[in-house]
PDB file of C-alpha atoms in Angstrom:
ATOM      1  CA  MET A 150      21.512 -12.822  -1.765  1.00  0.00           C
ATOM      2  CA  ILE A 151      18.556 -15.170  -1.440  1.00  0.00           C
ATOM      3  CA  GLY A 152      14.879 -14.460  -2.054  1.00  0.00           C
ATOM      4  CA  ASP A 153      12.702 -15.770   0.770  1.00  0.00           C
ATOM      5  CA  ILE A 154       8.977 -15.088   1.169  1.00  0.00           C
ATOM      6  CA  SER A 155       8.468 -17.168   4.301  1.00  0.00           C
ATOM      7  CA  SER A 156       7.967 -14.055   6.463  1.00  0.00           C
ATOM      8  CA  VAL A 157       6.249 -11.240   4.542  1.00  0.00           C
ATOM      9  CA  HIS A 158       5.732  -7.933   6.335  1.00  0.00           C
ATOM     10  CA  VAL A 159       3.560  -5.226   4.769  1.00  0.00           C
ATOM     11  CA  ALA A 160       4.222  -1.482   4.803  1.00  0.00           C
ATOM     12  CA  VAL A 161       1.312   0.897   4.172  1.00  0.00           C
ATOM     13  CA  PRO A 162       2.075   4.624   3.901  1.00  0.00           C
ATOM     14  CA  LEU A 163      -0.463   7.391   4.510  1.00  0.00           C
ATOM     15  CA  ARG A 164       0.255  11.098   4.102  1.00  0.00           C
ATOM     16  CA  GLY A 165      -2.726  12.166   6.180  1.00  0.00           C
ATOM     17  CA  VAL A 166      -6.473  12.592   6.000  1.00  0.00           C
ATOM     18  CA  ASP A 167      -6.459  16.358   5.511  1.00  0.00           C
ATOM     19  CA  SER A 168      -3.755  16.414   2.842  1.00  0.00           C
ATOM     20  CA  GLY A 169      -4.658  13.165   1.093  1.00  0.00           C
ATOM     21  CA  LYS A 170      -6.296  12.955  -2.317  1.00  0.00           C
ATOM     22  CA  SER A 171      -6.276  16.701  -2.981  1.00  0.00           C
ATOM     23  CA  ARG A 172      -6.891  16.056  -6.686  1.00  0.00           C
ATOM     24  CA  LEU A 173     -10.341  14.767  -5.769  1.00  0.00           C
ATOM     25  CA  GLY A 174     -11.207  18.283  -4.619  1.00  0.00           C
ATOM     26  CA  GLN A 175     -13.075  18.930  -7.868  1.00  0.00           C
ATOM     27  CA  ALA A 176     -15.517  16.141  -7.032  1.00  0.00           C
ATOM     28  CA  LEU A 177     -15.612  16.000  -3.227  1.00  0.00           C
ATOM     29  CA  ASP A 178     -15.478  18.535  -0.423  1.00  0.00           C
ATOM     30  CA  ALA A 179     -12.874  18.268   2.334  1.00  0.00           C
ATOM     31  CA  GLU A 180     -15.114  16.259   4.665  1.00  0.00           C
ATOM     32  CA  GLU A 181     -16.040  13.786   1.925  1.00  0.00           C
ATOM     33  CA  ARG A 182     -12.391  13.406   0.915  1.00  0.00           C
ATOM     34  CA  GLY A 183     -11.412  12.767   4.521  1.00  0.00           C
ATOM     35  CA  ALA A 184     -14.043  10.057   4.870  1.00  0.00           C
ATOM     36  CA  LEU A 185     -12.916   8.485   1.595  1.00  0.00           C
ATOM     37  CA  VAL A 186      -9.231   8.461   2.599  1.00  0.00           C
ATOM     38  CA  LEU A 187     -10.097   6.874   5.953  1.00  0.00           C
ATOM     39  CA  GLY A 188     -12.436   4.397   4.273  1.00  0.00           C
ATOM     40  CA  LEU A 189      -9.726   3.319   1.842  1.00  0.00           C
ATOM     41  CA  LEU A 190      -7.248   2.937   4.685  1.00  0.00           C
ATOM     42  CA  GLY A 191      -9.661   0.979   6.864  1.00  0.00           C
ATOM     43  CA  ARG A 192     -10.585  -1.350   4.028  1.00  0.00           C
ATOM     44  CA  THR A 193      -6.919  -1.945   3.132  1.00  0.00           C
ATOM     45  CA  LEU A 194      -5.955  -2.726   6.716  1.00  0.00           C
ATOM     46  CA  ASP A 195      -8.954  -5.050   7.169  1.00  0.00           C
ATOM     47  CA  ILE A 196      -7.955  -7.021   4.056  1.00  0.00           C
ATOM     48  CA  LEU A 197      -4.333  -7.261   5.165  1.00  0.00           C
ATOM     49  CA  ALA A 198      -5.285  -8.301   8.714  1.00  0.00           C
ATOM     50  CA  ALA A 199      -7.289 -11.211   7.281  1.00  0.00           C
ATOM     51  CA  TRP A 200      -4.560 -12.238   4.803  1.00  0.00           C
ATOM     52  CA  PRO A 201      -2.545 -15.073   6.410  1.00  0.00           C
ATOM     53  CA  PRO A 202       0.792 -14.436   4.633  1.00  0.00           C
ATOM     54  CA  ALA A 203       1.053 -10.954   6.221  1.00  0.00           C
ATOM     55  CA  ARG A 204       3.084 -11.673   9.353  1.00  0.00           C
ATOM     56  CA  ARG A 205       3.081  -8.030  10.443  1.00  0.00           C
ATOM     57  CA  ILE A 206       1.545  -4.815   9.127  1.00  0.00           C
ATOM     58  CA  TYR A 207       3.041  -1.340   9.485  1.00  0.00           C
ATOM     59  CA  LEU A 208       1.218   1.938   8.966  1.00  0.00           C
ATOM     60  CA  VAL A 209       3.656   4.813   8.538  1.00  0.00           C
ATOM     61  CA  THR A 210       2.048   8.231   8.729  1.00  0.00           C
ATOM     62  CA  GLY A 211       2.654  11.786   9.798  1.00  0.00           C
ATOM     63  CA  ASP A 212      -0.967  12.021  10.980  1.00  0.00           C
ATOM     64  CA  ALA A 213      -0.916  10.993  14.638  1.00  0.00           C
ATOM     65  CA  ALA A 214      -4.709  11.084  15.013  1.00  0.00           C
ATOM     66  CA  THR A 215      -5.235   8.763  12.050  1.00  0.00           C
ATOM     67  CA  GLY A 216      -2.508   6.466  13.318  1.00  0.00           C
ATOM     68  CA  GLU A 217      -4.288   6.206  16.661  1.00  0.00           C
ATOM     69  CA  LEU A 218      -7.621   5.547  14.934  1.00  0.00           C
ATOM     70  CA  ALA A 219      -6.056   2.756  12.894  1.00  0.00           C
ATOM     71  CA  ARG A 220      -4.397   1.232  15.947  1.00  0.00           C
ATOM     72  CA  ARG A 221      -7.706   1.122  17.808  1.00  0.00           C
ATOM     73  CA  ALA A 222      -9.370  -0.594  14.855  1.00  0.00           C
ATOM     74  CA  GLN A 223      -6.435  -3.005  14.373  1.00  0.00           C
ATOM     75  CA  PRO A 224      -4.697  -3.602  17.728  1.00  0.00           C
ATOM     76  CA  ALA A 225      -1.977  -5.750  16.111  1.00  0.00           C
ATOM     77  CA  LEU A 226      -1.016  -2.925  13.744  1.00  0.00           C
ATOM     78  CA  THR A 227       2.403  -1.312  14.141  1.00  0.00           C
ATOM     79  CA  VAL A 228       2.101   2.465  13.666  1.00  0.00           C
ATOM     80  CA  LEU A 229       5.262   4.378  12.777  1.00  0.00           C
ATOM     81  CA  THR A 230       5.778   8.121  12.591  1.00  0.00           C
ATOM     82  CA  GLU A 231       6.688   9.357   9.123  1.00  0.00           C
ATOM     83  CA  PRO A 232      10.150  10.956   8.989  1.00  0.00           C
ATOM     84  CA  VAL A 233      10.090  14.736   8.878  1.00  0.00           C
ATOM     85  CA  GLU A 234      11.980  14.834   5.579  1.00  0.00           C
ATOM     86  CA  GLY A 235      12.091  12.584   2.554  1.00  0.00           C
ATOM     87  CA  GLY A 236       8.406  12.126   1.797  1.00  0.00           C
ATOM     88  CA  LEU A 237       6.809   8.852   0.776  1.00  0.00           C
ATOM     89  CA  ASN A 238       9.982   6.915   0.048  1.00  0.00           C
ATOM     90  CA  ALA A 239      11.608   7.884   3.349  1.00  0.00           C
ATOM     91  CA  ALA A 240       8.434   6.710   5.100  1.00  0.00           C
ATOM     92  CA  LEU A 241       8.604   3.376   3.304  1.00  0.00           C
ATOM     93  CA  ARG A 242      12.284   2.970   4.108  1.00  0.00           C
ATOM     94  CA  ALA A 243      11.481   3.540   7.788  1.00  0.00           C
ATOM     95  CA  ALA A 244       8.785   0.858   7.688  1.00  0.00           C
ATOM     96  CA  ARG A 245      11.080  -1.512   5.809  1.00  0.00           C
ATOM     97  CA  ASP A 246      13.862  -1.032   8.348  1.00  0.00           C
ATOM     98  CA  ALA A 247      11.426  -1.733  11.194  1.00  0.00           C
ATOM     99  CA  ALA A 248      10.309  -4.878   9.374  1.00  0.00           C
ATOM    100  CA  VAL A 249      13.898  -6.062   8.992  1.00  0.00           C
ATOM    101  CA  ASN A 250      14.468  -5.522  12.718  1.00  0.00           C
ATOM    102  CA  ASN A 251      11.379  -7.659  13.355  1.00  0.00           C
ATOM    103  CA  GLY A 252      12.584 -10.571  11.233  1.00  0.00           C
ATOM    104  CA  ALA A 253      10.982  -9.929   7.841  1.00  0.00           C
ATOM    105  CA  THR A 254      12.423 -11.916   4.950  1.00  0.00           C
ATOM    106  CA  ALA A 255      10.369  -9.924   2.430  1.00  0.00           C
ATOM    107  CA  VAL A 256       8.591  -6.583   2.537  1.00  0.00           C
ATOM    108  CA  LEU A 257       5.492  -5.701   0.537  1.00  0.00           C
ATOM    109  CA  MET A 258       4.968  -1.962   0.058  1.00  0.00           C
ATOM    110  CA  LEU A 259       1.333  -1.232  -0.637  1.00  0.00           C
ATOM    111  CA  PRO A 260      -0.496   2.099  -0.895  1.00  0.00           C
ATOM    112  CA  ALA A 261      -3.855   2.577   0.815  1.00  0.00           C
ATOM    113  CA  ASP A 262      -5.675   3.865  -2.272  1.00  0.00           C
ATOM    114  CA  LEU A 263      -6.509   0.649  -4.129  1.00  0.00           C
ATOM    115  CA  PRO A 264     -10.319   0.381  -3.934  1.00  0.00           C
ATOM    116  CA  LEU A 265     -10.463  -2.962  -5.777  1.00  0.00           C
ATOM    117  CA  LEU A 266      -7.857  -4.656  -3.601  1.00  0.00           C
ATOM    118  CA  ASP A 267      -8.834  -8.050  -2.208  1.00  0.00           C
ATOM    119  CA  ALA A 268      -7.155 -11.111  -0.738  1.00  0.00           C
ATOM    120  CA  ALA A 269      -7.263 -12.900  -4.100  1.00  0.00           C
ATOM    121  CA  ALA A 270      -5.197 -10.113  -5.680  1.00  0.00           C
ATOM    122  CA  LEU A 271      -2.664 -10.359  -2.859  1.00  0.00           C
ATOM    123  CA  ASP A 272      -2.538 -14.132  -3.374  1.00  0.00           C
ATOM    124  CA  ARG A 273      -1.836 -13.583  -7.071  1.00  0.00           C
ATOM    125  CA  LEU A 274       0.978 -11.206  -6.166  1.00  0.00           C
ATOM    126  CA  LEU A 275       2.460 -13.816  -3.853  1.00  0.00           C
ATOM    127  CA  ASP A 276       2.069 -16.440  -6.596  1.00  0.00           C
ATOM    128  CA  GLY A 277       4.191 -14.122  -8.727  1.00  0.00           C
ATOM    129  CA  ALA A 278       6.790 -14.037  -5.977  1.00  0.00           C
ATOM    130  CA  ASP A 279       6.724 -17.847  -5.782  1.00  0.00           C
ATOM    131  CA  ALA A 280       7.244 -18.035  -9.536  1.00  0.00           C
ATOM    132  CA  ALA A 281      10.138 -15.586  -9.302  1.00  0.00           C
ATOM    133  CA  VAL A 282      11.781 -17.629  -6.536  1.00  0.00           C
ATOM    134  CA  ALA A 283      11.434 -20.788  -8.617  1.00  0.00           C
ATOM    135  CA  ALA A 284      12.667 -19.160 -11.829  1.00  0.00           C
ATOM    136  CA  GLY A 285      15.605 -17.567 -10.075  1.00  0.00           C
ATOM    137  CA  LYS A 286      16.447 -20.705  -8.107  1.00  0.00           C
ATOM    138  CA  GLY A 287      16.282 -18.757  -4.862  1.00  0.00           C
ATOM    139  CA  ASN A 288      17.866 -15.588  -6.237  1.00  0.00           C
ATOM    140  CA  ALA A 289      16.957 -12.227  -4.687  1.00  0.00           C
ATOM    141  CA  LEU A 290      13.656 -11.013  -6.081  1.00  0.00           C
ATOM    142  CA  VAL A 291      11.585  -7.954  -6.907  1.00  0.00           C
ATOM    143  CA  VAL A 292       7.873  -8.284  -7.668  1.00  0.00           C
ATOM    144  CA  VAL A 293       6.119  -5.237  -9.102  1.00  0.00           C
ATOM    145  CA  ALA A 294       2.442  -4.581  -9.751  1.00  0.00           C
ATOM    146  CA  PRO A 295       2.235  -1.604 -12.135  1.00  0.00           C
ATOM    147  CA  ALA A 296      -0.446   1.035 -12.030  1.00  0.00           C
ATOM    148  CA  ASP A 297      -2.923   0.909 -14.906  1.00  0.00           C
ATOM    149  CA  ALA A 298      -1.068   3.673 -16.745  1.00  0.00           C
ATOM    150  CA  ARG A 299       2.062   1.473 -16.676  1.00  0.00           C
ATOM    151  CA  ARG A 300       4.241   4.294 -15.383  1.00  0.00           C
ATOM    152  CA  GLY A 301       3.691   4.018 -11.648  1.00  0.00           C
ATOM    153  CA  THR A 302       3.970   1.217  -9.098  1.00  0.00           C
ATOM    154  CA  ASN A 303       0.999   0.091  -7.003  1.00  0.00           C
ATOM    155  CA  ALA A 304       2.685  -2.742  -5.131  1.00  0.00           C
ATOM    156  CA  LEU A 305       6.328  -3.620  -4.591  1.00  0.00           C
ATOM    157  CA  LEU A 306       7.572  -6.807  -2.927  1.00  0.00           C
ATOM    158  CA  VAL A 307      11.299  -7.075  -2.262  1.00  0.00           C
ATOM    159  CA  SER A 308      13.359  -9.917  -0.821  1.00  0.00           C
ATOM    160  CA  PRO A 309      15.742  -9.480   0.868  1.00  0.00           C
ATOM    161  CA  PRO A 310      13.911  -6.348   2.052  1.00  0.00           C
ATOM    162  CA  THR A 311      16.899  -3.995   1.647  1.00  0.00           C
ATOM    163  CA  LEU A 312      17.751  -5.238  -1.852  1.00  0.00           C
ATOM    164  CA  ILE A 313      16.509  -2.030  -3.491  1.00  0.00           C
ATOM    165  CA  ASP A 314      15.109   1.199  -2.100  1.00  0.00           C
ATOM    166  CA  PRO A 315      11.519   2.250  -2.835  1.00  0.00           C
ATOM    167  CA  GLN A 316      11.340   4.867  -5.579  1.00  0.00           C
ATOM    168  CA  PHE A 317       7.628   5.632  -5.704  1.00  0.00           C
ATOM    169  CA  GLY A 318       6.568   8.679  -7.694  1.00  0.00           C
ATOM    170  CA  ASP A 319       6.580   9.634 -11.363  1.00  0.00           C
ATOM    171  CA  GLN A 320       7.980   6.871 -13.589  1.00  0.00           C
ATOM    172  CA  SER A 321       8.473   4.619 -10.564  1.00  0.00           C
ATOM    173  CA  LEU A 322       7.881   1.419 -12.528  1.00  0.00           C
ATOM    174  CA  GLU A 323      10.912   2.095 -14.700  1.00  0.00           C
ATOM    175  CA  ALA A 324      12.930   3.182 -11.662  1.00  0.00           C
ATOM    176  CA  HIS A 325      12.153  -0.032  -9.762  1.00  0.00           C
ATOM    177  CA  LEU A 326      12.903  -2.240 -12.755  1.00  0.00           C
ATOM    178  CA  ARG A 327      16.195  -0.439 -13.345  1.00  0.00           C
ATOM    179  CA  ALA A 328      17.180  -0.778  -9.685  1.00  0.00           C
ATOM    180  CA  ALA A 329      16.346  -4.501  -9.761  1.00  0.00           C
ATOM    181  CA  ALA A 330      18.472  -5.001 -12.869  1.00  0.00           C
ATOM    182  CA  LEU A 331      21.441  -3.284 -11.234  1.00  0.00           C
ATOM    183  CA  VAL A 332      21.460  -5.847  -8.407  1.00  0.00           C
ATOM    184  CA  ASP A 333      20.737  -8.761 -10.759  1.00  0.00           C
ATOM    185  CA  ALA A 334      17.458  -9.618  -9.044  1.00  0.00           C
ATOM    186  CA  THR A 335      14.857 -11.964 -10.473  1.00  0.00           C
ATOM    187  CA  VAL A 336      11.946  -9.727 -11.512  1.00  0.00           C
ATOM    188  CA  GLN A 337       8.269 -10.604 -11.788  1.00  0.00           C
ATOM    189  CA  LEU A 338       5.657  -8.199 -13.155  1.00  0.00           C
ATOM    190  CA  VAL A 339       2.127  -8.852 -11.904  1.00  0.00           C
ATOM    191  CA  ILE A 340      -0.503  -7.223 -14.098  1.00  0.00           C
ATOM    192  CA  ASP A 341      -3.714  -7.302 -12.093  1.00  0.00           C
ATOM    193  CA  PRO A 342      -6.770  -5.038 -12.330  1.00  0.00           C
ATOM    194  CA  ALA A 343      -7.352  -5.143  -8.572  1.00  0.00           C
ATOM    195  CA  LEU A 344      -3.807  -3.898  -7.975  1.00  0.00           C
ATOM    196  CA  GLY A 345      -3.545  -1.637 -11.006  1.00  0.00           C
ATOM    197  CA  PHE A 346      -6.418   0.712 -10.212  1.00  0.00           C
ATOM    198  CA  ASP A 347      -5.622   3.469  -7.716  1.00  0.00           C
ATOM    199  CA  LEU A 348      -8.140   6.118  -6.723  1.00  0.00           C
ATOM    200  CA  ASP A 349      -6.558   9.491  -7.348  1.00  0.00           C
ATOM    201  CA  THR A 350      -8.677  11.722  -9.611  1.00  0.00           C
ATOM    202  CA  PRO A 351     -12.351  12.551 -10.268  1.00  0.00           C
ATOM    203  CA  ASP A 352     -12.151  10.335 -13.373  1.00  0.00           C
ATOM    204  CA  ASP A 353     -11.042   7.437 -11.162  1.00  0.00           C
ATOM    205  CA  LEU A 354     -13.987   8.109  -8.874  1.00  0.00           C
ATOM    206  CA  GLU A 355     -16.346   7.956 -11.854  1.00  0.00           C
ATOM    207  CA  ARG A 356     -15.016   4.497 -12.723  1.00  0.00           C
ATOM    208  CA  LEU A 357     -16.103   3.077  -9.377  1.00  0.00           C
ATOM    209  CA  ASP A 358     -19.606   1.747  -8.903  1.00  0.00           C
ATOM    210  CA  THR A 359     -21.843   3.603  -6.467  1.00  0.00           C
ATOM    211  CA  ASP A 360     -21.943   0.768  -3.920  1.00  0.00           C
ATOM    212  CA  THR A 361     -18.146   0.748  -3.628  1.00  0.00           C
ATOM    213  CA  VAL A 362     -17.970   4.510  -3.114  1.00  0.00           C
ATOM    214  CA  LEU A 363     -20.739   4.397  -0.513  1.00  0.00           C
ATOM    215  CA  ASP A 364     -19.021   1.532   1.319  1.00  0.00           C
ATOM    216  CA  LEU A 365     -15.733   3.464   1.455  1.00  0.00           C
ATOM    217  CA  GLU A 366     -17.468   6.599   2.723  1.00  0.00           C
ATOM    218  CA  TYR A 367     -19.382   4.576   5.333  1.00  0.00           C
ATOM    219  CA  ARG A 368     -16.172   2.956   6.579  1.00  0.00           C
ATOM    220  CA  GLY A 369     -14.495   6.344   6.860  1.00  0.00           C
ATOM    221  CA  GLN A 370     -17.435   7.947   8.648  1.00  0.00           C
ATOM    222  CA  ALA A 371     -17.564   5.031  11.098  1.00  0.00           C
ATOM    223  CA  LEU A 372     -13.887   5.561  11.965  1.00  0.00           C
ATOM    224  CA  LEU A 373     -14.468   9.287  12.421  1.00  0.00           C
ATOM    225  CA  ALA A 374     -17.463   8.593  14.653  1.00  0.00           C
ATOM    226  CA  ALA A 375     -15.340   6.246  16.756  1.00  0.00           C
ATOM    227  CA  GLN A 376     -12.751   9.004  17.144  1.00  0.00           C
ATOM    228  CA  VAL A 377     -15.387  11.479  18.343  1.00  0.00           C
ATOM    229  CA  ALA A 378     -16.874   8.934  20.756  1.00  0.00           C
ATOM    230  CA  SER A 379     -13.481   8.290  22.313  1.00  0.00           C
ATOM    231  CA  HIS A 380     -13.024  11.914  23.320  1.00  0.00           C
TER     232      HIS A 380
END
């Protein structure tokens, strides 16, 4: 199998606005959490839409209203319905399979809760993929950006896309590295603060500067306002 990053498609999963980020309940009420989740999603999709290597972007969610909001904001976005069973990894497999059907040579799986994400961080991730392709002389590749705690995975790029299945969750970094070893893939770890920091707990919220939090809340409120105006 050959690693090829000439056509990168990006899969972004979202559980839903109401159920998302429940651990932030100690710091934010339900309305504030909803705005934050939407703000994070909107910011992530805006960054991806402006990132040239992303040939196609998929949002996979069980929240039809949020999917429609995102599609209005990003008309080129492909919105997929999350499978009824299987959770996050089933959702990502569905997006990956859609990407393969649409000609993807590589799939980047990226959560929508990375408040420091920017195009430069995505470029660094792709540089890691380039390095892996060169080191492996075209061998199949897996590029992983670990979470700060070094147990989870905050970004996973796989080429060919079906080389390994996503195994997000507890200890996912080890699970992805083990799966890559089993198929003899070239592996590249990308340690990057913009990819490593995911917003999940009140402590995470405290680490963000006020301007960033306000920007995320504003983005989310603007999306909610657009939803109300459309009805």
